[in-house]
Amino acid sequence: TQLLEQSPQFLSIQEGENLTVYCNSSSVFSSLQWYRQEPGEGPVLLVTVVTGGEVKKLKRLTFQFGDARKDSSLHITAAQPGDTGLYLCAGILSGAGGTSYGKLTFGQGTILTVHP
Amino acid sequence: GAVVSQHPSRVICKSGTSVKIECRSLDFQATTMFWYRQFPKQSLMLMATSNEGSKATYEQGVEKDKFLINHASLTLSTLTVTSAHPEDSSFYICSAALQNIQYFGAGTRLSVL
């Protein structure tokens, strides 16, 4: 059972289109991070959200954390070919401690391809 | 800030040999580092949590004698793949935790012939 469900897993769109990636869980997260990864490289942190209902914007990217801190979304406006990559949501479960302290729970990832 | 360096970026080795991968936090101290494995077009799979000065905590199904982890200082963790076999070929990524946020290295592509 996947603790953090990310969808869609594949997204192929034309330049200029908008898109939304979702991460959903039945568990509460103390924080949630979004990463972008290009082939052959490590994930790069885009944003961290910690407060329920929080919205953060990074140029054309808008990140939202659900009120109950169980879900999050990433919306990209007017996608460009440079946005192509693997997008990963990952969160720290609320109350995680001991050997689980700081451990990230990852979604399955979304492979985004933006065609010129 | 929060730069994590991973070395080597790519390694090719013969079956039966051991390979060491280094993960360094360059501008901060990390008591906790993590090691992941990633298959093509898939998400990251946590292998183990590396704690400075103590034994690593391995995830279920990960052989600790196969994947040796050492975290001898606050800026360096190493992963040694012992007696590597072709099925160990993969992309290995480390991360270092700073204020509960993980910063990732660039990964190591291991190819075992």
mmCIF file of N, CA and C in Angstrom, chain A residues 10 31 33 35 37 40-43 45 48 86 88 92 99 101-104 106-109 111, chain B residues 32 34 36 38 41-44 46 49 57 59 91 93 97 100-107 109:
data_model
loop_
_atom_site.group_PDB
_atom_site.id
_atom_site.type_symbol
_atom_site.label_atom_id
_atom_site.label_comp_id
_atom_site.label_asym_id
_atom_site.label_seq_id
_atom_site.Cartn_x
_atom_site.Cartn_y
_atom_site.Cartn_z
ATOM 1 N N PHE A 10 2.355 9.791 -15.376
ATOM 2 C CA PHE A 10 2.926 10.275 -16.628
ATOM 3 C C PHE A 10 2.048 11.410 -17.147
ATOM 4 N N SER A 31 5.301 18.013 7.392
ATOM 5 C CA SER A 31 5.776 18.870 6.306
ATOM 6 C C SER A 31 5.790 18.055 5.032
ATOM 7 N N GLN A 33 7.498 18.157 0.968
ATOM 8 C CA GLN A 33 8.418 18.794 0.038
ATOM 9 C C GLN A 33 8.129 18.347 -1.386
ATOM 10 N N TYR A 35 10.107 18.021 -5.096
ATOM 11 C CA TYR A 35 11.404 17.998 -5.747
ATOM 12 C C TYR A 35 11.219 17.831 -7.248
ATOM 13 N N GLN A 37 13.534 16.335 -10.541
ATOM 14 C CA GLN A 37 14.741 15.576 -10.839
ATOM 15 C C GLN A 37 14.885 15.414 -12.338
ATOM 16 N N GLY A 40 19.720 11.279 -14.534
ATOM 17 C CA GLY A 40 21.129 11.199 -14.167
ATOM 18 C C GLY A 40 21.563 12.169 -13.088
ATOM 19 N N GLU A 41 20.605 12.871 -12.479
ATOM 20 C CA GLU A 41 20.935 13.820 -11.420
ATOM 21 C C GLU A 41 20.096 13.545 -10.181
ATOM 22 N N GLY A 42 20.482 14.174 -9.087
ATOM 23 C CA GLY A 42 19.707 14.018 -7.869
ATOM 24 C C GLY A 42 18.520 14.969 -7.841
ATOM 25 N N PRO A 43 17.525 14.690 -6.990
ATOM 26 C CA PRO A 43 16.368 15.588 -6.869
ATOM 27 C C PRO A 43 16.789 16.955 -6.323
ATOM 28 N N LEU A 45 15.341 20.386 -4.515
ATOM 29 C CA LEU A 45 14.207 20.875 -3.730
ATOM 30 C C LEU A 45 13.574 22.097 -4.393
ATOM 31 N N THR A 48 9.088 23.654 0.346
ATOM 32 C CA THR A 48 8.624 22.928 1.531
ATOM 33 C C THR A 48 7.376 23.625 2.049
ATOM 34 N N LEU A 86 11.160 14.700 -13.746
ATOM 35 C CA LEU A 86 10.432 13.875 -12.787
ATOM 36 C C LEU A 86 10.132 14.726 -11.561
ATOM 37 N N LEU A 88 8.639 14.917 -7.768
ATOM 38 C CA LEU A 88 8.439 14.038 -6.621
ATOM 39 C C LEU A 88 7.883 14.817 -5.446
ATOM 40 N N ILE A 92 7.185 14.214 5.590
ATOM 41 C CA ILE A 92 7.565 13.624 6.870
ATOM 42 C C ILE A 92 6.278 13.393 7.656
ATOM 43 N N THR A 99 13.714 5.898 15.123
ATOM 44 C CA THR A 99 14.466 5.583 13.897
ATOM 45 C C THR A 99 13.794 6.154 12.653
ATOM 46 N N TYR A 101 12.776 9.304 12.495
ATOM 47 C CA TYR A 101 12.910 10.752 12.539
ATOM 48 C C TYR A 101 13.525 11.269 11.256
ATOM 49 N N GLY A 102 12.815 12.229 10.650
ATOM 50 C CA GLY A 102 13.338 12.864 9.442
ATOM 51 C C GLY A 102 13.175 12.044 8.187
ATOM 52 N N LYS A 103 12.632 10.827 8.297
ATOM 53 C CA LYS A 103 12.494 9.976 7.122
ATOM 54 C C LYS A 103 11.431 10.533 6.197
ATOM 55 N N LEU A 104 11.714 10.554 4.914
ATOM 56 C CA LEU A 104 10.759 11.029 3.927
ATOM 57 C C LEU A 104 9.958 9.869 3.347
ATOM 58 N N PHE A 106 7.934 9.014 0.080
ATOM 59 C CA PHE A 106 7.870 9.530 -1.281
ATOM 60 C C PHE A 106 6.607 9.068 -1.996
ATOM 61 N N GLY A 107 6.114 9.938 -2.864
ATOM 62 C CA GLY A 107 5.105 9.524 -3.822
ATOM 63 C C GLY A 107 5.795 8.779 -4.965
ATOM 64 N N GLN A 108 4.977 8.256 -5.878
ATOM 65 C CA GLN A 108 5.530 7.440 -6.968
ATOM 66 C C GLN A 108 6.256 8.274 -8.026
ATOM 67 N N GLY A 109 6.036 9.589 -7.993
ATOM 68 C CA GLY A 109 6.661 10.447 -8.988
ATOM 69 C C GLY A 109 5.781 10.684 -10.195
ATOM 70 N N ILE A 111 6.273 11.816 -14.203
ATOM 71 C CA ILE A 111 7.191 12.145 -15.299
ATOM 72 C C ILE A 111 6.453 13.101 -16.230
ATOM 73 N N THR B 32 22.325 13.177 10.325
ATOM 74 C CA THR B 32 21.578 12.114 9.643
ATOM 75 C C THR B 32 21.708 12.259 8.138
ATOM 76 N N PHE B 34 20.856 9.896 4.416
ATOM 77 C CA PHE B 34 20.021 8.807 3.919
ATOM 78 C C PHE B 34 20.609 8.275 2.621
ATOM 79 N N TYR B 36 19.524 6.104 -0.864
ATOM 80 C CA TYR B 36 18.396 5.659 -1.672
ATOM 81 C C TYR B 36 18.905 4.905 -2.901
ATOM 82 N N GLN B 38 17.400 4.058 -6.893
ATOM 83 C CA GLN B 38 16.358 4.471 -7.822
ATOM 84 C C GLN B 38 16.456 3.682 -9.107
ATOM 85 N N LYS B 41 12.895 5.666 -14.204
ATOM 86 C CA LYS B 41 11.550 6.240 -14.261
ATOM 87 C C LYS B 41 10.718 5.901 -13.036
ATOM 88 N N GLN B 42 11.372 5.670 -11.937
ATOM 89 C CA GLN B 42 10.649 5.382 -10.694
ATOM 90 C C GLN B 42 11.081 6.351 -9.607
ATOM 91 N N SER B 43 10.335 6.322 -8.531
ATOM 92 C CA SER B 43 10.635 7.167 -7.384
ATOM 93 C C SER B 43 11.833 6.606 -6.615
ATOM 94 N N LEU B 44 12.222 7.311 -5.559
ATOM 95 C CA LEU B 44 13.355 6.872 -4.744
ATOM 96 C C LEU B 44 12.911 5.818 -3.733
ATOM 97 N N LEU B 46 14.103 4.168 -0.225
ATOM 98 C CA LEU B 46 15.042 4.324 0.890
ATOM 99 C C LEU B 46 15.690 2.992 1.221
ATOM 100 N N THR B 49 19.101 4.612 6.802
ATOM 101 C CA THR B 49 19.339 5.899 7.444
ATOM 102 C C THR B 49 20.683 5.804 8.153
ATOM 103 N N THR B 57 20.464 2.408 10.213
ATOM 104 C CA THR B 57 19.176 1.708 10.298
ATOM 105 C C THR B 57 18.764 1.328 8.887
ATOM 106 N N GLU B 59 16.336 -0.431 5.941
ATOM 107 C CA GLU B 59 14.946 -0.722 5.627
ATOM 108 C C GLU B 59 14.770 -2.230 5.413
ATOM 109 N N PHE B 91 21.019 3.308 -9.802
ATOM 110 C CA PHE B 91 21.356 4.692 -9.484
ATOM 111 C C PHE B 91 21.202 4.844 -7.978
ATOM 112 N N ILE B 93 21.517 7.290 -4.628
ATOM 113 C CA ILE B 93 21.480 8.708 -4.276
ATOM 114 C C ILE B 93 21.533 8.846 -2.761
ATOM 115 N N ALA B 97 20.294 15.635 5.912
ATOM 116 C CA ALA B 97 19.167 16.359 6.502
ATOM 117 C C ALA B 97 19.640 17.598 7.231
ATOM 118 N N ASN B 100 15.251 19.166 9.158
ATOM 119 C CA ASN B 100 14.180 18.295 8.665
ATOM 120 C C ASN B 100 13.913 18.394 7.166
ATOM 121 N N ILE B 101 14.817 19.022 6.432
ATOM 122 C CA ILE B 101 14.701 19.047 4.975
ATOM 123 C C ILE B 101 15.891 18.257 4.428
ATOM 124 N N GLN B 102 15.612 17.389 3.464
ATOM 125 C CA GLN B 102 16.682 16.596 2.878
ATOM 126 C C GLN B 102 17.185 17.251 1.599
ATOM 127 N N TYR B 103 18.504 17.348 1.528
ATOM 128 C CA TYR B 103 19.166 17.863 0.337
ATOM 129 C C TYR B 103 19.951 16.714 -0.287
ATOM 130 N N PHE B 104 19.792 16.582 -1.596
ATOM 131 C CA PHE B 104 20.285 15.387 -2.266
ATOM 132 C C PHE B 104 21.599 15.610 -2.999
ATOM 133 N N GLY B 105 22.398 14.530 -3.049
ATOM 134 C CA GLY B 105 23.553 14.516 -3.915
ATOM 135 C C GLY B 105 23.110 14.287 -5.351
ATOM 136 N N ALA B 106 24.076 14.321 -6.256
ATOM 137 C CA ALA B 106 23.768 14.198 -7.686
ATOM 138 C C ALA B 106 23.619 12.746 -8.129
ATOM 139 N N GLY B 107 23.874 11.812 -7.218
ATOM 140 C CA GLY B 107 23.677 10.408 -7.545
ATOM 141 C C GLY B 107 24.927 9.738 -8.103
ATOM 142 N N ARG B 109 25.810 6.445 -10.632
ATOM 143 C CA ARG B 109 25.355 5.369 -11.526
ATOM 144 C C ARG B 109 26.332 4.210 -11.406
#
